[in-house]
Amino acid sequence: MLPLLLVPPALSTALALSPVRAPFPAAAAGWAIGLPALEKPLHVGVGVAAVTATRLARRPVTGTDLAGAGLAALTCAGLAVVQARQLAAHGALERAFDESARADAGPGASAPDGRPGSVPVDRPEPGDAGGATTTRSAARHRTPWRTVLLQPWPLRPRGVEARTHLAYGPDARATRFDLYTGRGTESARGVLIHIHGGHFRAGGPSRESRAMLFDHALRGWAAISTTYHLSSTPEAGFPQHLVDVKRLIRWIRTEGPAHGIPADAPIVVAGSSAGAHIAMMTALTAGDPRFQPGFEDVDTSLAGAIGLYGYYGRLGASTKDLSDPVRHPAEGAPPIAIIHGTDDMYTPVKGSRRLVRHLRGGSSNPVVYAELPGAQHGFDAVQSARYLAVIAALRRFTEPLAGSGVMSPR
């Protein structure tokens, strides 16, 4: 009986460690089965240990029970590897930001201790809602284990106010969003827009990246989780979903002051999966009248853009010249951060690498690129050690944009 009880967590762990990559239906099924172990290895491990201990406490202990105990030990060892990969995300993110800082500073930059090629970077305190920054080393990083263990699903903090089901366009169902702000915030320091994934055909506000939204709201930002017109295929909805996000930017500029958002507040657009494609297209087409019908004169430039496990290719053969981000000049791009998992089977990491090469070849602004060891698609759903490290890194990315009010060149 014990081995049968342990088959599901053992299989989940095996698929978290070694995901199926083809054919796609099998890969998608493997991703779903492996997700519990991949994102919550400690919780799965506690369950395995509890089931095993309960069975072994009974008498007599049979050979089948001992076999189950062996399977439990192997599963827990695998879960330890998964957890170690999560913890490795912090180092990968640190290296990505340091690489970007060195590129910005130039070959002659050096740290205070004289080491060539290393530059000091201001980093916000992890829990600082006031925007103060300090220099912190990787050795000072602390994983908030209490949050990881006791609050894997990010609940809205008491310090965050929510206004839901707001509309930025005539279709209240397709162009709706949720707005999060810190309690007592009279004037937002900046705006973070998050665009959900779902292959352009499914999804809704406040499903992904909730912890990132709440973190920004607590730091004085207006954090928006938005949807857009969904479509039967990605190409069928293009360019409407891009137009929708630009229309939301227009809403921020014109209606935002009534909600405590200054008309000139710096705007950062972030997205997950399909939403990351829209975010990058928004960043690369600022002021392009082809994607701003009826509001061509509105300034849709961004202070920054963030892509999480995104798809960055064309949306179809007939729109390849318009819907592929690398077909748009990178010269006017704002600061950009792209984060991808090395084991992503839905959107392989090569797409992010391709976009990063394009951006670094033409943009004069920072391009931060990090690959997270062992991470799969959808790593921003729960507050894992990995995703909390991502939030801390993105805080480091967005905080200077709010503090300086930097806007991208038009």
Coordinates of C-alpha atoms in Angstrom, one line a residue:
M1 CA 0.0 0.0 0.0
L2 CA 2.7 2.5 0.9
P3 CA 4.5 2.4 -2.5
L4 CA 1.2 3.1 -4.2
L5 CA 0.6 6.1 -2.0
L6 CA 4.0 7.4 -2.9
V7 CA 3.8 7.0 -6.7
P8 CA 2.2 10.4 -7.3
P9 CA 4.8 12.5 -5.4
A10 CA 7.6 10.3 -6.7
L11 CA 6.4 10.8 -10.3
S12 CA 5.9 14.6 -9.7
T13 CA 9.5 14.8 -8.4
A14 CA 10.9 12.8 -11.3
L15 CA 9.2 15.1 -13.8
A16 CA 10.4 18.2 -11.9
L17 CA 14.0 17.0 -12.1
S18 CA 13.8 15.7 -15.7
P19 CA 10.9 17.2 -17.7
V20 CA 9.5 15.7 -20.8
R21 CA 10.2 17.9 -23.8
A22 CA 8.4 16.1 -26.7
P23 CA 5.9 15.4 -28.1
F24 CA 4.1 18.5 -26.9
P25 CA 1.0 16.8 -25.4
A26 CA 3.2 14.5 -23.3
A27 CA 5.4 17.5 -22.3
A28 CA 2.3 19.5 -21.2
A29 CA 1.0 16.6 -19.1
G30 CA 4.4 16.1 -17.6
W31 CA 4.6 19.8 -16.7
A32 CA 1.2 19.6 -14.9
I33 CA 2.2 16.5 -13.0
G34 CA 5.6 17.9 -12.0
L35 CA 4.3 21.3 -11.0
P36 CA 3.6 20.4 -7.3
A37 CA 7.1 19.1 -6.7
L38 CA 8.7 21.8 -8.9
E39 CA 7.1 24.8 -7.1
K40 CA 6.5 23.4 -3.6
P41 CA 9.1 20.8 -2.9
L42 CA 9.1 21.3 0.9
H43 CA 5.3 20.8 1.1
V44 CA 5.5 17.6 -1.0
G45 CA 8.4 16.4 1.1
V46 CA 6.5 16.9 4.4
G47 CA 3.6 15.0 2.9
V48 CA 5.8 12.1 1.8
A49 CA 7.5 12.0 5.3
A50 CA 4.2 12.1 7.1
V51 CA 2.6 9.2 5.0
T52 CA 5.8 7.1 5.4
A53 CA 6.1 7.7 9.1
T54 CA 2.5 6.9 9.7
R55 CA 2.7 3.6 7.8
L56 CA 6.0 2.5 9.4
A57 CA 4.6 3.2 12.9
R58 CA 2.2 0.3 12.4
R59 CA 3.1 -3.2 13.2
P60 CA 4.2 -5.4 11.7
V61 CA 6.3 -3.7 9.1
T62 CA 6.2 -5.6 5.9
G63 CA 8.6 -5.9 3.0
T64 CA 6.3 -3.7 0.9
D65 CA 6.5 -1.0 3.6
L66 CA 10.3 -1.1 3.5
A67 CA 10.2 -0.8 -0.3
G68 CA 7.9 2.2 0.2
A69 CA 10.4 3.7 2.7
G70 CA 13.1 3.3 0.1
L71 CA 10.9 5.1 -2.5
A72 CA 10.2 7.8 0.0
A73 CA 13.9 8.3 0.6
L74 CA 14.6 8.6 -3.1
T75 CA 11.7 11.1 -3.5
C76 CA 12.9 13.3 -0.7
A77 CA 16.4 13.2 -2.1
G78 CA 15.0 14.4 -5.4
L79 CA 13.0 17.1 -3.7
A80 CA 16.2 18.3 -2.0
V81 CA 17.7 18.8 -5.5
V82 CA 14.7 20.7 -6.6
Q83 CA 14.9 22.9 -3.6
A84 CA 18.6 23.5 -4.2
R85 CA 17.8 24.6 -7.8
Q86 CA 15.2 27.1 -6.4
L87 CA 17.8 28.6 -4.1
A88 CA 20.3 28.9 -7.0
A89 CA 17.9 31.4 -8.6
H90 CA 19.3 34.2 -6.4
G91 CA 22.8 33.7 -7.6
A92 CA 21.7 33.6 -11.2
L93 CA 19.8 36.9 -10.8
E94 CA 22.7 38.5 -9.0
R95 CA 25.0 37.6 -11.8
A96 CA 22.6 38.9 -14.4
F97 CA 22.2 42.3 -12.7
D98 CA 26.0 42.6 -12.1
E99 CA 26.6 41.8 -15.8
S100 CA 24.2 44.5 -16.8
A101 CA 25.8 47.0 -14.5
R102 CA 29.3 46.2 -15.8
A103 CA 28.0 46.7 -19.4
D104 CA 26.5 50.0 -18.5
A105 CA 29.6 51.3 -16.7
G106 CA 32.0 50.3 -19.4
P107 CA 35.2 48.3 -19.4
G108 CA 37.1 50.6 -17.1
A109 CA 34.6 50.4 -14.2
S110 CA 35.8 49.0 -10.9
A111 CA 34.4 48.4 -7.4
P112 CA 35.4 50.3 -4.3
D113 CA 37.9 47.6 -3.5
G114 CA 39.6 48.1 -6.9
R115 CA 38.4 44.9 -8.6
P116 CA 38.1 45.6 -12.3
G117 CA 34.8 45.0 -14.1
S118 CA 32.7 45.3 -11.0
V119 CA 30.5 48.2 -10.1
P120 CA 28.6 49.1 -6.9
V121 CA 24.8 48.9 -7.3
D122 CA 22.1 50.4 -5.1
R123 CA 19.7 47.7 -4.0
P124 CA 16.5 48.3 -2.1
E125 CA 16.0 46.7 1.3
P126 CA 13.8 43.6 0.8
G127 CA 11.0 44.9 3.0
D128 CA 11.4 48.6 2.4
A129 CA 8.2 50.4 1.4
G130 CA 9.7 53.8 1.4
G131 CA 12.1 53.5 -1.5
A132 CA 15.4 53.8 0.5
T133 CA 18.3 51.9 -1.0
T134 CA 21.4 50.3 0.3
T135 CA 24.2 48.2 -1.0
R136 CA 23.8 44.5 -0.1
S137 CA 25.9 41.5 -1.1
A138 CA 24.7 38.1 -2.2
A139 CA 25.9 36.7 1.1
R140 CA 23.3 38.9 3.0
H141 CA 20.4 37.4 1.0
R142 CA 17.9 35.6 3.2
T143 CA 15.1 33.4 2.0
P144 CA 11.9 34.2 3.8
W145 CA 11.1 30.6 4.8
R146 CA 8.1 31.5 6.9
T147 CA 6.4 32.8 3.7
V148 CA 7.5 29.9 1.6
L149 CA 6.2 27.3 4.1
L150 CA 3.1 29.0 5.5
Q151 CA 1.8 31.2 2.7
P152 CA 2.6 29.6 -0.7
W153 CA -0.4 31.3 -2.3
P154 CA 0.1 35.1 -2.2
L155 CA -2.8 36.6 -0.3
R156 CA -3.4 40.4 -0.5
P157 CA -1.7 42.0 2.5
R158 CA -3.8 44.2 4.8
G159 CA -1.6 47.2 3.7
V160 CA -2.9 46.9 0.1
E161 CA -6.2 48.2 -1.2
A162 CA -7.8 46.6 -4.2
R163 CA -10.2 48.0 -6.8
T164 CA -11.3 45.2 -9.0
H165 CA -13.2 44.9 -12.3
L166 CA -12.3 48.4 -13.5
A167 CA -12.5 49.0 -17.3
Y168 CA -10.2 50.9 -19.5
G169 CA -12.1 50.5 -22.8
P170 CA -15.6 50.2 -24.1
D171 CA -15.8 46.4 -23.6
A172 CA -15.9 46.1 -19.9
R173 CA -15.4 42.3 -20.0
A174 CA -12.4 42.2 -22.4
T175 CA -10.7 45.4 -21.2
R176 CA -10.9 45.1 -17.5
F177 CA -8.2 45.3 -14.8
D178 CA -7.6 45.2 -11.1
L179 CA -5.8 48.1 -9.3
Y180 CA -3.7 47.6 -6.2
T181 CA -2.3 50.5 -4.1
G182 CA -0.9 50.8 -0.7
R183 CA -3.3 52.0 2.0
G184 CA -2.8 55.7 2.6
T185 CA -0.9 56.2 -0.7
E186 CA -2.1 59.6 -2.0
S187 CA 0.1 59.7 -5.1
A188 CA 1.6 56.7 -6.8
R189 CA 5.4 56.7 -7.3
G190 CA 5.0 54.7 -10.5
V191 CA 2.8 52.2 -12.3
L192 CA 3.4 48.5 -12.8
I193 CA 1.2 46.9 -15.3
H194 CA 1.1 43.1 -15.4
I195 CA -0.3 41.2 -18.4
H196 CA -1.4 37.6 -17.9
G197 CA -0.5 34.6 -20.1
G198 CA -2.7 32.0 -21.5
H199 CA -1.6 31.6 -25.2
F200 CA -3.6 34.8 -26.0
R201 CA -6.9 32.8 -25.7
A202 CA -7.4 32.4 -21.9
G203 CA -6.7 34.0 -18.5
G204 CA -7.7 37.0 -16.5
P205 CA -6.4 39.6 -14.0
S206 CA -4.8 38.7 -10.7
R207 CA -4.0 35.1 -11.6
E208 CA -0.2 35.4 -12.0
S209 CA 2.5 37.5 -10.4
R210 CA 0.3 38.4 -7.5
A211 CA 3.2 38.6 -5.1
M212 CA 5.0 41.1 -7.4
L213 CA 2.0 43.3 -7.7
F214 CA 1.5 43.4 -3.9
D215 CA 5.1 44.1 -3.3
H216 CA 5.0 47.1 -5.6
A217 CA 1.7 48.4 -4.1
L218 CA 3.3 48.2 -0.6
R219 CA 6.2 50.4 -2.0
G220 CA 3.9 53.1 -3.2
W221 CA 3.3 52.0 -6.7
A222 CA 0.0 51.6 -8.5
A223 CA 0.0 47.9 -9.5
I224 CA -2.3 46.9 -12.2
S225 CA -3.2 43.4 -13.3
T226 CA -5.0 43.5 -16.7
T227 CA -6.6 41.4 -19.4
Y228 CA -7.1 42.1 -23.1
H229 CA -9.2 40.8 -26.0
L230 CA -8.7 37.1 -26.2
S231 CA -8.8 35.2 -29.5
S232 CA -9.0 31.8 -31.0
T233 CA -5.4 32.0 -32.1
P234 CA -2.5 34.3 -31.3
E235 CA -2.5 35.7 -34.8
A236 CA -6.3 36.3 -34.9
G237 CA -6.0 38.6 -32.0
F238 CA -3.1 40.6 -33.3
P239 CA -2.7 43.6 -33.0
Q240 CA -5.8 44.1 -30.9
H241 CA -4.2 42.8 -27.7
L242 CA -1.3 45.2 -28.2
V243 CA -3.7 48.1 -28.9
D244 CA -5.5 47.2 -25.7
V245 CA -2.5 47.6 -23.5
K246 CA -1.7 50.9 -25.2
R247 CA -5.2 51.9 -24.5
L248 CA -4.7 51.1 -20.9
I249 CA -1.7 53.4 -20.9
R250 CA -3.9 56.1 -22.3
W251 CA -6.4 55.5 -19.5
I252 CA -3.5 55.9 -16.9
R253 CA -2.5 59.2 -18.5
T254 CA -6.0 60.6 -18.7
E255 CA -8.0 58.9 -15.9
G256 CA -5.2 57.9 -13.6
P257 CA -5.2 61.2 -11.6
A258 CA -8.7 60.4 -10.3
H259 CA -7.2 57.2 -8.8
G260 CA -4.1 58.8 -7.3
I261 CA -1.9 58.1 -10.3
P262 CA 0.0 61.2 -11.6
A263 CA -0.5 61.7 -15.3
D264 CA 3.3 61.7 -15.8
A265 CA 4.0 58.7 -13.6
P266 CA 6.7 56.3 -14.9
I267 CA 5.1 53.1 -16.3
V268 CA 6.7 49.7 -16.3
V269 CA 4.9 46.9 -18.3
A270 CA 5.5 43.3 -17.2
G271 CA 4.0 40.1 -18.6
S272 CA 4.1 36.3 -18.2
S273 CA 4.2 34.0 -21.1
A274 CA 2.0 35.5 -23.8
G275 CA 1.7 38.6 -21.7
A276 CA 5.5 38.9 -21.9
H277 CA 5.2 39.1 -25.7
I278 CA 2.7 41.9 -25.4
A279 CA 4.9 43.7 -22.8
M280 CA 8.0 43.6 -25.2
M281 CA 5.9 44.7 -28.1
T282 CA 4.6 47.6 -26.1
A283 CA 8.2 48.6 -25.2
L284 CA 9.4 48.4 -28.8
T285 CA 6.5 50.2 -30.4
A286 CA 6.1 53.4 -28.3
G287 CA 4.2 56.0 -30.2
D288 CA 3.7 53.8 -33.3
P289 CA 0.4 55.0 -34.8
R290 CA -0.3 51.6 -36.3
F291 CA -1.0 50.3 -32.8
Q292 CA -2.7 53.4 -31.4
P293 CA -5.8 53.9 -33.7
G294 CA -7.7 56.9 -32.6
F295 CA -5.2 57.9 -29.9
E296 CA -2.1 58.3 -32.1
D297 CA -0.9 61.4 -30.1
V298 CA -0.8 59.7 -26.7
D299 CA 2.7 59.1 -25.3
T300 CA 2.9 55.4 -24.8
S301 CA 6.6 55.3 -23.9
L302 CA 7.6 53.2 -20.9
A303 CA 10.1 53.6 -18.1
G304 CA 10.8 49.8 -18.3
A305 CA 9.6 46.4 -19.3
I306 CA 9.7 42.9 -17.8
G307 CA 9.3 39.6 -19.4
L308 CA 8.8 36.4 -17.4
Y309 CA 9.0 33.0 -19.3
G310 CA 7.8 34.7 -22.4
Y311 CA 7.2 33.8 -26.0
Y312 CA 9.0 36.3 -28.2
G313 CA 8.5 35.0 -31.8
R314 CA 6.1 35.8 -34.5
L315 CA 2.4 35.2 -34.0
G316 CA 1.7 33.9 -37.5
A317 CA 3.2 33.9 -41.0
S318 CA 1.0 36.7 -42.3
T319 CA 1.9 39.0 -39.5
K320 CA 5.6 38.0 -39.0
D321 CA 6.9 41.5 -40.0
L322 CA 4.7 43.2 -37.3
S323 CA 4.2 40.6 -34.6
D324 CA 7.8 39.5 -34.1
P325 CA 9.5 41.7 -31.5
V326 CA 12.9 41.4 -33.1
R327 CA 11.5 42.9 -36.3
H328 CA 11.1 46.2 -34.4
P329 CA 14.1 48.5 -33.8
A330 CA 15.7 48.2 -30.4
E331 CA 17.1 51.7 -30.4
G332 CA 14.2 53.2 -28.5
A333 CA 13.7 50.4 -26.0
P334 CA 13.5 51.3 -22.3
P335 CA 15.4 49.4 -19.6
I336 CA 14.3 45.7 -19.9
A337 CA 14.6 42.7 -17.7
I338 CA 13.9 39.2 -19.1
I339 CA 13.8 36.2 -16.8
H340 CA 13.4 32.6 -18.1
G341 CA 13.6 29.1 -16.7
T342 CA 16.2 26.7 -18.2
D343 CA 13.7 23.8 -18.3
D344 CA 10.7 25.7 -19.8
M345 CA 9.0 23.3 -22.2
Y346 CA 6.2 25.6 -23.3
T347 CA 8.4 28.5 -24.3
P348 CA 12.0 27.3 -24.8
V349 CA 14.7 29.6 -23.5
K350 CA 16.2 30.1 -27.0
G351 CA 13.4 32.6 -27.7
S352 CA 14.5 34.8 -24.8
R353 CA 18.1 34.5 -25.9
R354 CA 17.2 35.6 -29.4
L355 CA 15.4 38.7 -28.1
V356 CA 18.2 39.6 -25.7
R357 CA 20.7 39.6 -28.6
H358 CA 18.4 41.9 -30.6
L359 CA 18.0 44.3 -27.7
R360 CA 21.6 44.4 -26.7
G361 CA 22.6 45.0 -30.3
G362 CA 20.6 48.2 -30.5
S363 CA 19.5 49.6 -27.2
S364 CA 21.5 52.1 -25.2
N365 CA 19.5 51.2 -22.0
P366 CA 20.2 48.3 -19.6
V367 CA 19.1 44.8 -20.7
V368 CA 19.1 42.4 -17.7
Y369 CA 18.8 38.7 -18.6
A370 CA 18.7 35.8 -16.2
E371 CA 18.1 32.1 -16.7
L372 CA 16.8 30.3 -13.6
P373 CA 18.3 26.8 -13.0
G374 CA 15.6 24.1 -13.3
A375 CA 12.7 26.6 -13.5
Q376 CA 9.7 25.7 -15.7
H377 CA 6.8 27.6 -17.1
G378 CA 4.6 29.5 -14.6
F379 CA 7.1 30.0 -11.9
D380 CA 5.3 33.2 -10.7
A381 CA 2.1 31.5 -9.4
V382 CA 3.2 30.7 -5.8
Q383 CA 5.7 32.2 -3.3
S384 CA 8.5 29.7 -3.8
A385 CA 12.0 30.5 -2.8
R386 CA 12.7 31.0 -6.5
Y387 CA 9.9 33.4 -7.1
L388 CA 10.6 35.4 -4.0
A389 CA 14.2 35.8 -5.3
V390 CA 12.8 37.0 -8.6
I391 CA 10.6 39.6 -6.8
A392 CA 13.6 40.9 -4.9
A393 CA 15.6 41.2 -8.1
L394 CA 12.7 43.0 -9.9
R395 CA 12.5 45.4 -7.0
R396 CA 16.1 46.2 -7.7
F397 CA 15.1 46.8 -11.4
T398 CA 12.0 49.0 -10.9
E399 CA 13.0 51.0 -7.9
P400 CA 15.4 53.3 -9.7
L401 CA 12.8 53.8 -12.4
A402 CA 10.3 55.2 -9.9
G403 CA 12.8 57.2 -8.1
S404 CA 14.2 59.0 -11.1
G405 CA 11.1 59.2 -13.2
V406 CA 13.1 58.0 -16.2
M407 CA 11.2 57.7 -19.4
S408 CA 12.4 55.8 -22.5
P409 CA 13.5 57.8 -25.5
R410 CA 10.8 58.3 -28.1

